[in-house]
Short mmCIF file of C-alpha atoms in Angstrom, two decimals:
data_model
loop_
_atom_site.label_atom_id
_atom_site.label_comp_id
_atom_site.label_asym_id
_atom_site.label_seq_id
_atom_site.Cartn_x
_atom_site.Cartn_y
_atom_site.Cartn_z
CA MET A 1 125.13 203.63 156.44
CA LYS A 2 124.35 207.00 155.08
CA ILE A 3 127.27 209.14 154.13
CA SER A 4 126.84 212.75 154.86
CA LYS A 5 127.19 215.39 152.25
CA GLU A 6 130.14 217.00 154.04
CA LEU A 7 132.06 213.70 154.08
CA LYS A 8 131.51 213.25 150.38
CA ILE A 9 132.81 216.74 149.74
CA GLY A 10 135.85 216.06 151.96
CA LEU A 11 136.64 212.76 150.28
CA SER A 12 136.24 214.35 146.87
CA GLY A 13 138.68 217.11 147.86
CA VAL A 14 141.25 214.62 149.10
CA VAL A 15 141.00 212.56 145.90
CA ALA A 16 141.24 215.71 143.79
CA LEU A 17 144.27 216.93 145.74
CA THR A 18 145.92 213.54 145.43
CA LEU A 19 145.31 213.45 141.69
CA LEU A 20 146.63 217.00 141.39
CA ILE A 21 149.84 216.13 143.23
CA MET A 22 150.27 212.95 141.21
CA GLY A 23 149.72 214.90 137.99
CA ILE A 24 152.22 217.56 138.93
CA ASN A 25 154.83 214.92 139.85
CA TYR A 26 154.11 213.06 136.63
CA PHE A 27 154.77 216.14 134.55
CA LYS A 28 157.97 216.65 136.56
CA GLY A 29 159.08 213.17 135.60
CA ILE A 30 158.10 211.43 138.81
CA ASN A 31 155.82 208.51 138.29
CA PRO A 32 154.38 207.54 141.73
CA LEU A 33 152.87 204.38 140.33
CA SER A 34 156.19 202.90 139.22
CA SER A 35 158.91 201.57 141.47
CA SER A 36 162.33 203.25 141.35
CA ALA A 37 165.77 202.86 142.86
CA LYS A 38 167.17 205.69 144.98
CA TYR A 39 170.82 206.75 145.03
CA TYR A 40 172.56 209.71 146.65
CA ILE A 41 175.04 211.99 144.90
CA LYS A 42 177.38 214.22 146.92
CA PHE A 43 178.45 217.55 145.36
CA SER A 44 180.57 220.42 146.60
CA ASP A 45 178.48 222.75 144.41
CA ILE A 46 175.24 221.85 142.67
CA ASN A 47 175.61 224.79 140.21
CA GLY A 48 171.87 225.53 140.09
CA LEU A 49 170.62 221.93 140.10
CA ALA A 50 166.92 221.82 140.98
CA LYS A 51 164.48 219.22 142.13
CA SER A 52 162.96 217.18 139.29
CA SER A 53 166.00 217.86 137.07
CA PRO A 54 166.51 214.98 134.60
CA ILE A 55 169.14 212.26 135.04
CA TYR A 56 170.89 210.91 131.93
CA ALA A 57 173.05 207.86 131.28
CA ASP A 58 174.82 207.74 127.91
CA GLY A 59 172.48 210.52 126.75
CA PHE A 60 169.30 208.65 127.67
CA LYS A 61 166.97 209.87 130.42
CA VAL A 62 166.90 207.28 133.21
CA GLY A 63 165.41 209.22 136.15
CA THR A 64 164.99 212.51 137.98
CA VAL A 65 166.24 214.34 141.06
CA SER A 66 163.77 213.65 143.84
CA SER A 67 165.26 215.90 146.54
CA ILE A 68 168.26 218.08 147.40
CA SER A 69 169.57 218.63 150.95
CA TYR A 70 172.52 220.39 152.53
CA ASP A 71 174.84 218.29 154.65
CA TYR A 72 175.14 220.46 157.73
CA ALA A 73 177.40 217.90 159.41
CA ASN A 74 179.97 218.32 156.64
CA ASN A 75 180.01 221.91 155.47
CA GLY A 76 180.51 222.35 151.76
CA ASN A 77 178.60 219.20 150.77
CA VAL A 78 175.22 219.07 149.05
CA VAL A 79 173.46 215.73 148.70
CA ALA A 80 171.05 215.09 145.84
CA CYS A 81 168.72 212.12 146.01
CA ILE A 82 167.98 210.64 142.59
CA GLU A 83 165.41 208.09 141.53
CA VAL A 84 166.33 206.00 138.50
CA ASP A 85 164.89 203.00 136.71
CA PRO A 86 165.51 199.92 138.87
CA SER A 87 166.63 198.05 135.74
CA LEU A 88 169.63 200.39 135.41
CA ARG A 89 172.84 198.73 136.59
CA ILE A 90 175.23 201.27 138.08
CA PRO A 91 178.74 199.74 138.44
CA LYS A 92 180.83 200.61 141.45
CA GLY A 93 183.16 203.51 140.81
CA SER A 94 180.57 205.39 138.74
CA THR A 95 180.27 209.17 139.20
CA ALA A 96 177.81 211.93 138.34
CA GLU A 97 178.51 215.13 136.45
CA LEU A 98 176.55 218.38 136.23
CA THR A 99 176.51 220.29 132.96
CA SER A 100 174.77 223.50 131.86
CA ASP A 101 173.44 224.38 128.42
CA LEU A 102 173.45 227.83 126.84
CA LEU A 103 170.07 228.62 128.38
CA GLY A 104 171.32 227.86 131.89
CA ALA A 105 169.42 224.61 132.39
CA VAL A 106 171.36 222.09 134.50
CA LYS A 107 171.28 218.37 133.92
CA MET A 108 172.97 215.46 135.62
CA SER A 109 174.75 212.70 133.72
CA LEU A 110 175.78 209.39 135.23
CA LEU A 111 179.30 208.41 134.18
CA LEU A 112 179.08 204.63 134.38
CA ALA A 113 182.34 202.92 135.28
CA ASN A 114 183.69 199.87 133.46
CA ASN A 115 183.23 197.39 136.28
CA PRO A 116 181.23 194.31 135.19
CA ARG A 117 181.69 192.47 138.52
CA GLU A 118 180.54 194.94 141.16
CA LYS A 119 177.60 197.32 141.15
CA ALA A 120 176.30 200.05 143.42
CA MET A 121 173.26 199.15 145.45
CA PRO A 122 170.23 201.41 145.94
CA GLY A 123 170.93 203.76 148.82
CA ASP A 124 174.67 204.04 148.04
CA THR A 125 176.31 207.46 147.73
CA LEU A 126 178.17 208.42 144.55
CA THR A 127 180.64 211.25 143.99
CA GLY A 128 179.54 214.18 141.84
CA SER A 129 181.41 216.96 140.02
CA VAL A 130 180.61 220.03 137.96
CA ASN A 131 181.63 220.35 134.31
CA GLU A 132 181.85 224.06 133.61
CA GLY A 133 181.71 223.55 129.84
CA LEU A 134 182.19 226.41 127.41
CA MET A 135 180.39 228.90 129.60
CA GLY A 136 182.61 228.04 132.55
CA LYS A 137 185.73 228.37 130.45
CA ALA A 138 184.48 231.71 129.13
CA ALA A 139 183.84 232.88 132.68
CA ALA A 140 187.34 231.80 133.69
CA MET A 141 188.75 233.89 130.85
CA VAL A 142 187.00 237.07 131.94
CA PRO A 143 189.72 238.10 134.46
CA GLN A 144 192.38 237.56 131.82
CA LEU A 145 190.39 239.65 129.34
CA GLU A 146 190.07 242.40 131.93
CA GLN A 147 193.86 242.41 132.33
CA MET A 148 194.27 242.57 128.57
CA MET A 149 191.93 245.52 128.04
CA PRO A 150 194.52 248.24 128.93
CA LYS A 151 197.00 246.63 126.55
CA LEU A 152 194.35 246.51 123.81
CA ASP A 153 193.62 250.20 124.38
CA SER A 154 197.33 250.98 124.01
CA ILE A 155 197.51 248.95 120.83
CA LEU A 156 194.47 250.71 119.37
CA ILE A 157 195.92 254.13 120.24
CA ALA A 158 199.23 253.22 118.59
CA LEU A 159 197.36 251.89 115.55
CA ASN A 160 195.34 255.09 115.22
CA THR A 161 198.52 257.16 115.48
CA LEU A 162 200.13 255.05 112.79
CA LEU A 163 197.14 255.32 110.46
CA ASN A 164 197.00 259.11 110.91
CA ASP A 165 200.66 259.47 109.94
CA PRO A 166 200.86 261.48 106.63
CA ALA A 167 203.74 259.30 105.49
CA ILE A 168 201.47 256.26 105.24
CA PRO A 169 199.88 257.23 101.86
CA SER A 170 203.29 257.81 100.25
CA THR A 171 204.51 254.54 101.67
CA LEU A 172 201.49 252.75 100.25
CA LYS A 173 202.14 254.46 96.91
CA ASN A 174 205.74 253.23 96.97
CA VAL A 175 204.51 249.75 97.77
CA GLU A 176 202.10 249.98 94.84
CA ASN A 177 204.91 251.08 92.50
CA LEU A 178 207.12 248.30 93.80
CA THR A 179 204.36 245.79 93.19
CA ALA A 180 203.91 247.07 89.63
CA SER A 181 207.68 246.80 89.05
CA LEU A 182 207.68 243.28 90.40
CA ASN A 183 204.81 242.39 88.09
CA ALA A 184 206.71 243.80 85.09
CA ASN A 185 209.85 241.88 86.07
CA SER A 186 207.76 238.78 86.50
CA ARG A 187 206.36 239.16 82.98
CA GLN A 188 209.85 239.69 81.56
CA LEU A 189 211.10 236.64 83.40
CA GLU A 190 208.16 234.63 82.11
CA SER A 191 208.91 235.79 78.54
CA LEU A 192 212.57 234.88 79.02
CA MET A 193 211.61 231.45 80.30
CA LYS A 194 209.33 230.91 77.31
CA ASN A 195 211.66 232.19 74.54
CA GLU A 196 215.32 232.24 75.57
CA VAL A 197 215.54 229.26 77.84
CA PRO A 198 214.23 226.76 75.23
CA GLN A 199 216.80 228.05 72.70
CA LEU A 200 219.57 227.81 75.27
CA THR A 201 218.41 224.33 76.17
CA SER A 202 218.42 223.35 72.49
CA LYS A 203 221.99 224.65 72.09
CA LEU A 204 223.11 222.84 75.20
CA ASN A 205 221.54 219.67 73.87
CA GLU A 206 223.35 220.16 70.55
CA ILE A 207 226.67 220.69 72.37
CA GLY A 208 225.96 217.59 74.42
CA ASP A 209 225.35 215.62 71.21
CA ASN A 210 228.66 216.90 69.80
CA PHE A 211 230.46 215.82 72.94
CA THR A 212 228.82 212.44 72.58
CA VAL A 213 230.12 212.13 69.00
CA ILE A 214 233.60 213.27 70.04
CA SER A 215 233.58 210.82 72.91
CA ALA A 216 232.57 208.04 70.54
CA ASN A 217 235.39 208.98 68.15
CA LEU A 218 237.89 209.07 70.99
CA LYS A 219 236.82 205.59 71.96
CA GLU A 220 237.67 204.36 68.46
CA ILE A 221 241.26 205.70 68.58
CA ASP A 222 243.97 203.07 69.02
CA TYR A 223 245.88 204.78 71.81
CA ALA A 224 248.48 202.03 71.99
CA ALA A 225 249.44 202.45 68.30
CA ALA A 226 249.44 206.25 68.63
CA MET A 227 251.71 206.12 71.65
CA GLU A 228 254.03 203.69 69.86
CA LYS A 229 254.35 206.17 66.96
CA VAL A 230 255.05 208.98 69.43
CA ASP A 231 257.75 206.86 71.07
CA ASN A 232 259.34 206.12 67.66
CA THR A 233 259.27 209.80 66.78
CA LEU A 234 260.90 210.76 70.06
CA ALA A 235 263.54 208.08 69.50
CA ASN A 236 264.31 209.52 66.04
CA VAL A 237 264.55 213.03 67.47
CA LYS A 238 266.93 211.75 70.14
CA SER A 239 269.04 210.02 67.50
CA ILE A 240 269.28 213.23 65.47
CA THR A 241 270.18 215.19 68.59
CA ASP A 242 272.91 212.70 69.43
CA LYS A 243 274.36 212.99 65.90
CA LEU A 244 274.31 216.78 66.11
CA GLU A 245 276.36 216.58 69.28
CA LYS A 246 279.01 214.29 67.67
CA LYS A 247 281.77 215.24 65.13
CA ASP A 248 281.71 212.07 63.06
CA ASN A 249 279.19 213.44 60.56
CA THR A 250 278.80 216.49 58.34
CA VAL A 251 276.11 218.21 60.37
CA GLY A 252 277.95 217.49 63.60
CA LEU A 253 281.18 218.98 62.18
CA LEU A 254 279.25 221.99 60.91
CA LEU A 255 277.80 222.63 64.34
CA ASN A 256 280.71 221.58 66.54
CA ASP A 257 283.95 222.40 64.57
CA PRO A 258 285.00 226.04 65.32
CA THR A 259 287.55 226.02 62.47
CA LEU A 260 284.81 225.82 59.84
CA TYR A 261 282.93 228.55 61.63
CA ASN A 262 286.07 230.78 61.64
CA HIS A 263 286.77 230.12 57.93
CA LEU A 264 283.20 230.96 57.04
CA THR A 265 283.40 234.11 59.10
CA GLU A 266 286.70 235.10 57.45
CA THR A 267 285.35 234.34 53.98
CA THR A 268 282.27 236.39 54.65
CA ALA A 269 284.40 239.29 55.84
CA ASN A 270 286.65 239.12 52.69
CA ALA A 271 283.61 239.00 50.46
CA ALA A 272 282.18 242.03 52.16
CA SER A 273 285.52 243.92 51.80
CA LEU A 274 285.75 242.97 48.11
CA LEU A 275 282.22 244.12 47.46
CA GLU A 276 282.89 247.40 49.20
CA ASP A 277 286.10 247.98 47.12
CA LEU A 278 284.22 247.09 43.95
CA GLN A 279 281.63 249.72 44.72
CA GLN A 280 284.30 252.36 45.42
CA HIS A 281 286.74 251.53 42.54
CA PRO A 282 284.82 249.77 39.79
CA LYS A 283 287.39 250.77 37.10
CA ARG A 284 289.97 248.61 38.72
CA TYR A 285 287.97 245.54 37.86
CA VAL A 286 286.00 246.48 34.71
CA HIS A 287 287.57 248.35 31.63
CA PHE A 288 287.10 248.15 27.83
CA SER A 289 287.77 250.28 24.70
CA ILE A 290 285.47 250.93 21.82
CA PHE A 291 288.41 251.36 19.33
CA GLY A 292 290.32 248.34 20.36
CA LYS A 293 292.82 250.19 22.48
CA LYS A 294 295.01 248.00 24.50
CA ASP A 295 294.08 247.81 28.11
CA LYS A 296 296.41 249.27 30.63
CA PRO A 297 297.54 247.04 33.34
CA ILE A 298 295.56 247.39 36.51
CA ASP A 299 297.17 249.51 39.08
CA ALA A 300 297.56 247.56 42.17
CA ASN A 301 296.94 250.71 44.13
#
């Protein structure tokens, strides 16, 4: 059977188109020659997920997104069909998470559950979520930053007013002088700590040693014998006091007999009168003659 030229051209075009499609899918991560397991992931927002986006499990690429469709029956749901290596075991309860890098590329990660007994079967539907990451958190902070901008403007205006105040330089100068004074006081304190404190410590140590010696000497004193001597002395003093209060001894009579006191007083008064008369009339008591003249009798008056 002779094949026409047109048929050969047609068959060649089909083969070329098939190879082109297979090549494009291969570069997208879809290998049409290998078998794969299909699962469905339901998202409320795919956050820019595209067909042929990579699928990762524990950071390792395990498949790609084969198709994305909108669930018109349930508004707000987007279903992504993924094809993964059939050797991958996906436990029941596993979920999928979408993350974005700094360049905006979106990838899907399978969060495998810890369920060694049950596993999801190909064709099952898993739950998906979006992890905003740092960019999402930054975007969420934008409204708060917008609210803070007027306050920041007020703070900047107040700061400019404060910096333009002419009193600021003098205040800074005072602070500089205060700092210099503090430095000088610090040096004086350091000198005091180096010179005076060691001497004071040495004197205190010497005083402490003296107290130690005194304490040792006090320990050697026989307090019992000393107290016995004190008691004997007090007994002797009491005995003397008792004798002074009695009239059966010379000292007691001297202190307690008023007659002796009166006689002594009278004698003292007579002696004083005699001395006074002697000073006024000495000739009555002393007379003599150079020629042996006989003394006249003393006039009693």
